[in-house]
Short mmCIF file of C-alpha atoms in Angstrom, two decimals:
data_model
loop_
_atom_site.label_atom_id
_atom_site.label_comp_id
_atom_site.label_asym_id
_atom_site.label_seq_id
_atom_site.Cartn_x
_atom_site.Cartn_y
_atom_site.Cartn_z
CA UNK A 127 11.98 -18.65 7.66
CA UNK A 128 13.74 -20.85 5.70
CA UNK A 129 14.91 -19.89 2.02
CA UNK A 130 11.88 -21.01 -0.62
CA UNK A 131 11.79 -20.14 -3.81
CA UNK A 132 7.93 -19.04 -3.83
CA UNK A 133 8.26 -17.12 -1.36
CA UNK A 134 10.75 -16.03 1.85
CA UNK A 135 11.58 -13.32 4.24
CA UNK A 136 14.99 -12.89 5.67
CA UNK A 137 15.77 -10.18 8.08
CA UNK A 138 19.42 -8.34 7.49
CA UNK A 139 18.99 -5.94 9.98
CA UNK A 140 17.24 -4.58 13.50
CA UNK A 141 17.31 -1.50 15.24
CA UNK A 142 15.03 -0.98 17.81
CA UNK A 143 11.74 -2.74 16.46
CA UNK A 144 12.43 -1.66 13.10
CA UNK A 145 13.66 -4.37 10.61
CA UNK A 146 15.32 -4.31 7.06
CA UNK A 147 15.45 -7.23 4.90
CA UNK A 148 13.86 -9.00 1.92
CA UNK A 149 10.87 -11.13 0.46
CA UNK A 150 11.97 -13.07 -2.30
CA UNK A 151 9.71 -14.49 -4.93
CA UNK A 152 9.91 -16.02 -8.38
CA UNK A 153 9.12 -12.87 -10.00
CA UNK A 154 11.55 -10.65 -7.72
CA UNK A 155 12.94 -9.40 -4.88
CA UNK A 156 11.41 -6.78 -2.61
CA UNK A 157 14.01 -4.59 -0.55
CA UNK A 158 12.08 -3.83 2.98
CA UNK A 159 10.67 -1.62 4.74
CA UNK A 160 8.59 -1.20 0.78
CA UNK A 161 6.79 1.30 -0.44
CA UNK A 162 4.42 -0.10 -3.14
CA UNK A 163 3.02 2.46 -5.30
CA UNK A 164 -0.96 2.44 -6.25
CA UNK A 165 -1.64 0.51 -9.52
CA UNK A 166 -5.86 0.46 -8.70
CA UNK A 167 -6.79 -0.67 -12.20
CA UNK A 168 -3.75 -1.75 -13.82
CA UNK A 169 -1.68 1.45 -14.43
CA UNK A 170 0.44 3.83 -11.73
CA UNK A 171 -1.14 6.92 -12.79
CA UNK A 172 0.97 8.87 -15.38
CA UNK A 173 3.43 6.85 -14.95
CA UNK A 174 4.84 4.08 -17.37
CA UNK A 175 5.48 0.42 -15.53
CA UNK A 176 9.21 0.83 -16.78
CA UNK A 177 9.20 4.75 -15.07
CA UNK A 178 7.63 3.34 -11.53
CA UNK A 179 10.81 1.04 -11.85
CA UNK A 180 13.30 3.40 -11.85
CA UNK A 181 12.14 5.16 -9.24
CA UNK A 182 13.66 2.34 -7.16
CA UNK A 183 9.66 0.28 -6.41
CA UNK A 184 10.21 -3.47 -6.55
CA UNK A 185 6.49 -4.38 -6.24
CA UNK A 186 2.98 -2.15 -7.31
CA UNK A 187 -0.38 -2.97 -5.88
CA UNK A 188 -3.53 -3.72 -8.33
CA UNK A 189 -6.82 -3.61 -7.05
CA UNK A 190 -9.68 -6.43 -7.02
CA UNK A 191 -12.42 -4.33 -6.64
CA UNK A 192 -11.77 -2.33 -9.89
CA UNK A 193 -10.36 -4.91 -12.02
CA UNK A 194 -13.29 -6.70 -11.71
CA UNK A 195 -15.35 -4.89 -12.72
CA UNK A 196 -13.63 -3.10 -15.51
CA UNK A 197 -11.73 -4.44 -17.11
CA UNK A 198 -13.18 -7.83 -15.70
CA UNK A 199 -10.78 -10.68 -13.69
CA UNK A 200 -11.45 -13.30 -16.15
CA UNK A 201 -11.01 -11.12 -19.53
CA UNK A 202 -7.33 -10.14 -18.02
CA UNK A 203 -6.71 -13.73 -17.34
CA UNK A 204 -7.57 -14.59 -21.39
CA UNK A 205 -4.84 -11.79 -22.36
CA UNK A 206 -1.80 -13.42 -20.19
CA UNK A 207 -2.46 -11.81 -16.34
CA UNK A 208 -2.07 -8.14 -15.24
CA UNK A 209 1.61 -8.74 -15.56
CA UNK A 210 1.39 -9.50 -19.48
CA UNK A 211 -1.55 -7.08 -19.61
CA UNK A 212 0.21 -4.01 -18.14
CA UNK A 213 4.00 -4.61 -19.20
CA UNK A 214 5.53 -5.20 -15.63
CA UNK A 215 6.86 -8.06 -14.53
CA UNK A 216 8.29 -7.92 -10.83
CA UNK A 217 6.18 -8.29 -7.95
CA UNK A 218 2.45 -7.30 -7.78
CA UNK A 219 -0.16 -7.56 -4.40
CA UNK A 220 -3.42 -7.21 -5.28
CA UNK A 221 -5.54 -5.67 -2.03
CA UNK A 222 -8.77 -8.00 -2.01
CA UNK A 223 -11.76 -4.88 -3.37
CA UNK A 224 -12.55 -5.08 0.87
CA UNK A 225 -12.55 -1.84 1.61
CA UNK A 226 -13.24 -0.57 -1.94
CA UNK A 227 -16.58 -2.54 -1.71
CA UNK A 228 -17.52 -0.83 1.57
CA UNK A 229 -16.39 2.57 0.20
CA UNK A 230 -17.14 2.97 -2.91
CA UNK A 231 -20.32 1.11 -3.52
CA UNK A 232 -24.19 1.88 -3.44
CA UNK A 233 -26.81 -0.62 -1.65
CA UNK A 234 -23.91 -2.65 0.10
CA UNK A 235 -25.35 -5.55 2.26
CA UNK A 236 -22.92 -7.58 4.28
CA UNK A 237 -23.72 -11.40 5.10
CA UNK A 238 -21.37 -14.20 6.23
CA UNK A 239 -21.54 -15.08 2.91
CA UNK A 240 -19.80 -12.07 1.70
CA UNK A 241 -20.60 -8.10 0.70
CA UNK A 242 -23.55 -7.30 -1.83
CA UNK A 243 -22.78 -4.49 -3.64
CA UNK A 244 -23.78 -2.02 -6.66
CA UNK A 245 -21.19 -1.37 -8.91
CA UNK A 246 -19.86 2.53 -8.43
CA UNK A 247 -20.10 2.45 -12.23
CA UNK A 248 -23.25 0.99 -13.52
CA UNK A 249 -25.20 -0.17 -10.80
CA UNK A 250 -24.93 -3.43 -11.46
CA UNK A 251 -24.96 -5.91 -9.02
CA UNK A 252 -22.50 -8.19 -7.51
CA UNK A 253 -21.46 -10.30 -4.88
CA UNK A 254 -17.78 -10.12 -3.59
CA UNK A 255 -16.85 -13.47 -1.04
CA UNK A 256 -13.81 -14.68 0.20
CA UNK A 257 -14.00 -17.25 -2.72
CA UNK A 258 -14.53 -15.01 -5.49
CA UNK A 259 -11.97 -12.57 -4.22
CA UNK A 260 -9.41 -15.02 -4.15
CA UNK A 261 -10.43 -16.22 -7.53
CA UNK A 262 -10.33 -12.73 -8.97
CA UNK A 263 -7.01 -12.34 -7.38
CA UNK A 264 -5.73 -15.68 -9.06
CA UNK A 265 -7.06 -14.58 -12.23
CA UNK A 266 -4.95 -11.29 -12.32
CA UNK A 267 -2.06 -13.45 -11.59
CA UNK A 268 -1.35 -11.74 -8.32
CA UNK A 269 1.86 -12.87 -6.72
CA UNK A 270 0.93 -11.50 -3.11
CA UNK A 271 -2.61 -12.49 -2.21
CA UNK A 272 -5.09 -10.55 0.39
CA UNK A 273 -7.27 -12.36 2.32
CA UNK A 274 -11.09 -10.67 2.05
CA UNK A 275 -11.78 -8.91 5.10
CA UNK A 276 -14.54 -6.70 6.66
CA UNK A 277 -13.37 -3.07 7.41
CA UNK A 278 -15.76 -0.91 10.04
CA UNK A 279 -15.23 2.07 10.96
CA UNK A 280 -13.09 3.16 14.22
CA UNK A 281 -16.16 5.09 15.59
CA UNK A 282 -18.28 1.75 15.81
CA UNK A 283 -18.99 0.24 19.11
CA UNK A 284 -16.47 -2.59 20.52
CA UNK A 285 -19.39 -5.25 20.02
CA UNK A 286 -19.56 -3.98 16.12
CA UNK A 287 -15.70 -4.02 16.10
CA UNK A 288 -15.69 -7.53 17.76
CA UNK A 289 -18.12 -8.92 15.37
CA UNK A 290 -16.31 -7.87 12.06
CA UNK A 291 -12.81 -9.04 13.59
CA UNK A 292 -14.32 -12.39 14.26
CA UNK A 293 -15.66 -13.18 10.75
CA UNK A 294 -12.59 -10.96 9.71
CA UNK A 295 -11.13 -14.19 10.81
CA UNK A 296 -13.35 -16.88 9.30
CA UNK A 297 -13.31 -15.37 5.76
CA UNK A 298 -10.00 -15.42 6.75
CA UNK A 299 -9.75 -19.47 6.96
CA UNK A 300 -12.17 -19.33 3.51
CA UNK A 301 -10.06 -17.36 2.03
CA UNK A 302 -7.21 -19.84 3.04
CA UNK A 303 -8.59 -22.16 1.75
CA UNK A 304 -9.44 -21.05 -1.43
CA UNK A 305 -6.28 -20.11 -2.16
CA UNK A 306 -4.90 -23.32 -1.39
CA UNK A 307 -6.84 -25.15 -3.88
CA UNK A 308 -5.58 -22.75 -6.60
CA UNK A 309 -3.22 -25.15 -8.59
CA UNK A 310 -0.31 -23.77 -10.33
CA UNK A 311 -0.84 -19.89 -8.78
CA UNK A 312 -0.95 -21.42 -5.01
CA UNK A 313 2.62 -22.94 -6.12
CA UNK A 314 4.19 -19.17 -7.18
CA UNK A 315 2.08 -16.99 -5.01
CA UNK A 316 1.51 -15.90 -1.37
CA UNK A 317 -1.55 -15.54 0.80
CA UNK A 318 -1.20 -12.50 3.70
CA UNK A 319 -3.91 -12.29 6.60
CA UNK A 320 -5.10 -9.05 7.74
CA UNK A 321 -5.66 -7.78 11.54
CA UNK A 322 -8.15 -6.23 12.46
CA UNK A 323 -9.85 -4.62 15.90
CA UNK A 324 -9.89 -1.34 15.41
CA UNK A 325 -7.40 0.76 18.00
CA UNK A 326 -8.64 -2.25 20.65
CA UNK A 327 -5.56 -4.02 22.02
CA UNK A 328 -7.64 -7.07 23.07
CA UNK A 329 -9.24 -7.31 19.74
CA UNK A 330 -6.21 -6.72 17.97
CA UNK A 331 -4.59 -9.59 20.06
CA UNK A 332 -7.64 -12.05 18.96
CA UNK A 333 -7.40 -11.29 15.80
CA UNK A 334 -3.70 -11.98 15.07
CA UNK A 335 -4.18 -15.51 17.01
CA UNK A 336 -6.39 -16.34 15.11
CA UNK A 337 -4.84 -15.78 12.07
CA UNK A 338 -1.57 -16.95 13.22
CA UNK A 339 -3.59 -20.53 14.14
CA UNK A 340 -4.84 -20.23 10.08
CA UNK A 341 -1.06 -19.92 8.82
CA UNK A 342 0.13 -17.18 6.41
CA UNK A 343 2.69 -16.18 4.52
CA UNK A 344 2.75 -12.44 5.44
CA UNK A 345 0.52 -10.39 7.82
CA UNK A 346 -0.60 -6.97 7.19
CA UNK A 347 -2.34 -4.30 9.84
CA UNK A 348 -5.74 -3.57 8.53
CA UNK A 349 -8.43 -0.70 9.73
CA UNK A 350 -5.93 1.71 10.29
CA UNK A 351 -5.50 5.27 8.28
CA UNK A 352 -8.99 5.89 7.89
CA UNK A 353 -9.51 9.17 9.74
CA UNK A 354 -8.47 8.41 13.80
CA UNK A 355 -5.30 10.45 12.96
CA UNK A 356 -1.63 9.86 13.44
CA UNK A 357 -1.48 9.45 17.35
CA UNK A 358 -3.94 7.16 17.78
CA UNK A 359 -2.59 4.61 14.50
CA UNK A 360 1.16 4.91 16.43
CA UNK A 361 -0.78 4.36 19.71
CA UNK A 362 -2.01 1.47 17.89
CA UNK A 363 1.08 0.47 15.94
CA UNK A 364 2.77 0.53 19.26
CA UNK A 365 1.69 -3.18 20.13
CA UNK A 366 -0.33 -4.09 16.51
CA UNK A 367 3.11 -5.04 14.98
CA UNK A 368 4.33 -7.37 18.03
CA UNK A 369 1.35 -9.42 18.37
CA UNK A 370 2.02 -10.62 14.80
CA UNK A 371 5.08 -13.06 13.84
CA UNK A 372 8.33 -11.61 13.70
CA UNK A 373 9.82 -14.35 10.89
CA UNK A 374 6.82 -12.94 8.99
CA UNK A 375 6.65 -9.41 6.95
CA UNK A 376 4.30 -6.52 8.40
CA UNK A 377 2.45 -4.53 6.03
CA UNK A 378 0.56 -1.16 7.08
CA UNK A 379 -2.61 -0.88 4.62
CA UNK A 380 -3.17 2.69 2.82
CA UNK A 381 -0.07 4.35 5.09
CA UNK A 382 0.66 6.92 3.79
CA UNK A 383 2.39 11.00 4.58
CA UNK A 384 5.59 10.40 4.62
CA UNK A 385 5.83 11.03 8.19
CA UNK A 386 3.40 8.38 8.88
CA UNK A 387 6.14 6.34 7.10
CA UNK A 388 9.16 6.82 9.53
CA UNK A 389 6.77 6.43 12.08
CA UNK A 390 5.76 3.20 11.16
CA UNK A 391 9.06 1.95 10.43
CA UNK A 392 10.11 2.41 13.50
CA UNK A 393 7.35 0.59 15.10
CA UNK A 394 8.25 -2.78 13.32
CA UNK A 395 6.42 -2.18 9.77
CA UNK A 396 8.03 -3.75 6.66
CA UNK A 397 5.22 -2.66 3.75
CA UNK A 398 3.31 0.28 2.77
CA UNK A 399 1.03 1.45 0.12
CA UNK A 400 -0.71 4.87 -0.59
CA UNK A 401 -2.35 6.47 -3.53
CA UNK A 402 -0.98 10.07 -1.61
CA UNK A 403 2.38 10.05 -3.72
CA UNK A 404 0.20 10.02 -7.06
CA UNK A 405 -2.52 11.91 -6.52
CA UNK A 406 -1.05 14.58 -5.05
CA UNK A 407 1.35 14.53 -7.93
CA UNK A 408 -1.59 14.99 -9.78
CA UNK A 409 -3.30 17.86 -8.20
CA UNK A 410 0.02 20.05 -7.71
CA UNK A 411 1.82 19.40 -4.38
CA UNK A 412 5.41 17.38 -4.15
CA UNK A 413 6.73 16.02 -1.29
CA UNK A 414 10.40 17.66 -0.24
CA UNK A 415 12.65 16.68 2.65
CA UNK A 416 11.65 20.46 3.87
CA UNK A 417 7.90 19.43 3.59
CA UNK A 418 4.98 19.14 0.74
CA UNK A 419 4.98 22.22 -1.90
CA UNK A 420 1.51 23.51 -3.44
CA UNK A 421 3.04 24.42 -7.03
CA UNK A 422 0.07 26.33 -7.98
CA UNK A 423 1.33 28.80 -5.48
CA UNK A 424 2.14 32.11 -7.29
CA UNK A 425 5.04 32.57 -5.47
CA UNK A 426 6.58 29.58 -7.73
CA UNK A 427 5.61 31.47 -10.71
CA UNK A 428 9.47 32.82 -10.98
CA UNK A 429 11.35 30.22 -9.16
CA UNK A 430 13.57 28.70 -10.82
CA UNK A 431 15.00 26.23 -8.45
CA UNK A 432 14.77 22.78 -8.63
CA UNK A 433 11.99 21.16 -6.55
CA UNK A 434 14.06 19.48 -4.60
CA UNK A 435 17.65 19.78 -4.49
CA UNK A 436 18.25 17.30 -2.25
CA UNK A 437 16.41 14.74 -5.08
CA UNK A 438 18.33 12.35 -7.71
CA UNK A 439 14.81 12.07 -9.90
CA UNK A 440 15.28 13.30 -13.31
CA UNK A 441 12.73 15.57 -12.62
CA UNK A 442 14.85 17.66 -10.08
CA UNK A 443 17.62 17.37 -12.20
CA UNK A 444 16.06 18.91 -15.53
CA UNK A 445 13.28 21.56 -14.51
CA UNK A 446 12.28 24.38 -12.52
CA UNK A 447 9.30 24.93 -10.07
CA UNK A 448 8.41 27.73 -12.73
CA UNK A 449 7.86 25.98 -15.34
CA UNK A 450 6.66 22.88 -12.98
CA UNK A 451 4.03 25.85 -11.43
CA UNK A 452 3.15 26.42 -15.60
CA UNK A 453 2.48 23.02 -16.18
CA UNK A 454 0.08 22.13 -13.21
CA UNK A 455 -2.03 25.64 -13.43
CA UNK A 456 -1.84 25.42 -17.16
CA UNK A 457 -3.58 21.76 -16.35
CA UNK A 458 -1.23 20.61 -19.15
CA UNK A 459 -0.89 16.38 -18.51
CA UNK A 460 3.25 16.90 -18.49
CA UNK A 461 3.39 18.70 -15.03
CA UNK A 462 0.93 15.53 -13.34
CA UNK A 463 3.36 13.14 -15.28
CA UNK A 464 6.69 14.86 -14.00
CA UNK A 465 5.11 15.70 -10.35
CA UNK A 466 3.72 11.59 -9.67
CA UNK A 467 7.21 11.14 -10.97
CA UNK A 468 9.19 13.04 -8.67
CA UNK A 469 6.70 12.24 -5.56
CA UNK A 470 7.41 8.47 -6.59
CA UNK A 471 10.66 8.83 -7.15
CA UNK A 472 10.81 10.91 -3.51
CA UNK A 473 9.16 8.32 -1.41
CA UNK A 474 11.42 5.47 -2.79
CA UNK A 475 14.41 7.40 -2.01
CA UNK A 476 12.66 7.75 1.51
CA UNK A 477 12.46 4.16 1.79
CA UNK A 478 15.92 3.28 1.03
CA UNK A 479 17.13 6.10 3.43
CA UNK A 480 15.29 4.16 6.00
CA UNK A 481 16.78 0.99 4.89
CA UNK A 482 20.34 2.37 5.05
CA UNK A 483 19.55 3.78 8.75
CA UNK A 484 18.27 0.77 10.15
CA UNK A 485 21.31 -1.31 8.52
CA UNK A 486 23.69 0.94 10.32
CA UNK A 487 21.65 1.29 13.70
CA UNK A 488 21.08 4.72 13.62
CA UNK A 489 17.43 5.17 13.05
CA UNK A 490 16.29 6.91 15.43
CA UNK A 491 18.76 10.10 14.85
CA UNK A 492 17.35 9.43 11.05
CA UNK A 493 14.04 9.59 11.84
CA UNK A 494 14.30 12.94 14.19
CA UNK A 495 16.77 14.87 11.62
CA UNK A 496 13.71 13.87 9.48
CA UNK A 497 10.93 15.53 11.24
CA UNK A 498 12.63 18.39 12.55
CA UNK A 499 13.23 19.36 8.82
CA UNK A 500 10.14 17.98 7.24
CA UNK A 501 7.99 20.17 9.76
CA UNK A 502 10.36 22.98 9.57
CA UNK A 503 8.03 25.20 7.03
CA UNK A 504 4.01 24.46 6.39
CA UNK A 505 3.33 25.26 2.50
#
């Protein structure tokens, strides 16, 4: 793809179907394979925008469905975008409130014109379309758009799965289209399509032709992560990722442990996003290289090594699991800052572990070291 300065992918490295590289946008550069930590409604939970950057993330994710409905797309848009509004100012993709709609929301009732939905706070009502999602997204300011989608569960019959790839796909060309009428933001930003087909090869197939015949910037694998378990999303990542363009980055919706991570990588994904690191961060467990702790265990009541000692995060450097284990069953709002730090902080060093394998071809003995001593103790 050739350089442009709104927006370009360039791939540095392969190794096996895994790729690292770069997008590069007017805002900033995004080192791939990315993790993009959770922003939902404007703020990384417990963590300050200048904090989620040194934890190595070049890009955060914001969410349509809860911006707009609190604090509401257009009000952002009057104070400056959700770059001015929540002091960071690299990359952000907002998701398009698809799934959030069909998850979170009462008395949902899905048309072609769009979803129908009671607000999970008020019960108010509202209408979510293609159109109005890409507004909302322009509004924010978003600098990597989602196109509005309709998620259905894996369990659904083939004819139900068909049906929501297929206007999957025409929202798809709506939401093209809306986007490309969007003026100044159009000029800066960038417009992903989403596959869908559930773990259906065929489907899967139509769906990324027909987005690939619609044009866009980036492609992400949707419908995935939400509950078939890990062997049947690599089942499915094992030919998802292929049918989409390779000049084009691959982004894994809502993916996840980090194990689903490596896995993912090294079936051809560039992107990921997950509110895992950060809410278990809040509830008590870190991620580790030797697997995810529980710090409300008792047995960390006296332990005073770091939680990691394989970790550069400040967090690793400067306390113990005691007093970490104090913090979270004390519910004191320190030990779910410093634990989302550290998890953040874990999975970016994760990420550019992964980068550094795939740059020097050795991946695969990366990614099995990896396992064996992830899944070396259960805590």
């Amino acid at each position: 793809m050739p350089d442009n300065p709104r927006f370009s992918f360039a791939i540095s490295a392969t190794d096996g179907a895994a790729r690292t590289g770069s997008i590069r946008m007017q805002c900033g550069e995004i080192r791939t394979p990315a993790f993009m930590p959770v922003g939902t409604a404007g703020t990384v939970k417990a963590m300050k925008p200048a904090d989620v950057r040194t934890t190595g993330a070049d890009i955060i994710l914001g969410n349509t469905y809860h911006l707009m409905l609190r604090p509401g797309a257009e009000r952002v848009a009057r104070l400056g975008g959700l770059h001015a509004f929540m002091g960071w100012d690299r990359p952000i993709l907002t998701d398009s409130g698809g799934y959030q709609v069909m998850s979170l929301s009462d008395l949902t009732k899905v048309s072609e014109e769009g979803v129908a939905f009671a607000s999970h706070l008020d019960g108010s009502r509202h209408m979510l379309s293609p159109e109005r999602s890409i507004e909302i997204q322009r509004l924010l300011g978003s600098d990597i758009v989602m196109q509005f989608d309709q998620l259905v569960p894996t369990t659904v019959t083939r004819d139900e799965q068909a049906a929501a790839m297929e206007r999957s796909i025409r929202w798809a060309r709506r939401s093209r289209e809306g986007f490309d009428v969007g003026g100044e933001h159009a000029e800066r930003a960038a417009l992903f399509g989403i596959q869908q087909g559930a773990l259906d090869e065929g489907l899967r197939k139509a769906s990324a032709d027909g987005l690939i015949d619609i044009g866009f910037d980036g492609y992400a694998v949707g419908g995935l992560a939400v509950g078939e378990g890990q062997e049947a999303m690599f089942a499915c990542l094992d030919f998802a990722p292929g049918q989409l363009p390779a000049d084009r980055p691959r982004y894994l919706m809502g993916v996840g442990k980090p194990d689903d991570i490596v896995g993912a990588v090294e079936r051809g994904i560039d992107m990921f996003d997950c509110v895992l690191p950060t809410r278990s961060g809040r509830n008590g467990q870190a991620f580790t290289w030797d697997g995810p702790l529980n710090l409300r265990n008792a047995r960390f009541a006296e332990d005073q090594a770091p939680l990691d000692a394989d970790c550069s995060c400040p967090v690793c450097g400067t306390w113990s699991r005691a007093y970490l284990h104090h913090l979270v069953r004390s519910g004191e709002m320190l030990g779910a800052m410093l634990m989302t730090e550290h998890n953040l902080s874990f999975y970016q060093q994760l990420m550019a572990r992964l980068r550094t394998a795939i740059g020097e071809a050795r991946l695969a003995a990366f990614a099995h070291d990896f396992r064996q001593r992830y899944a070396a103790r259960n805590s």
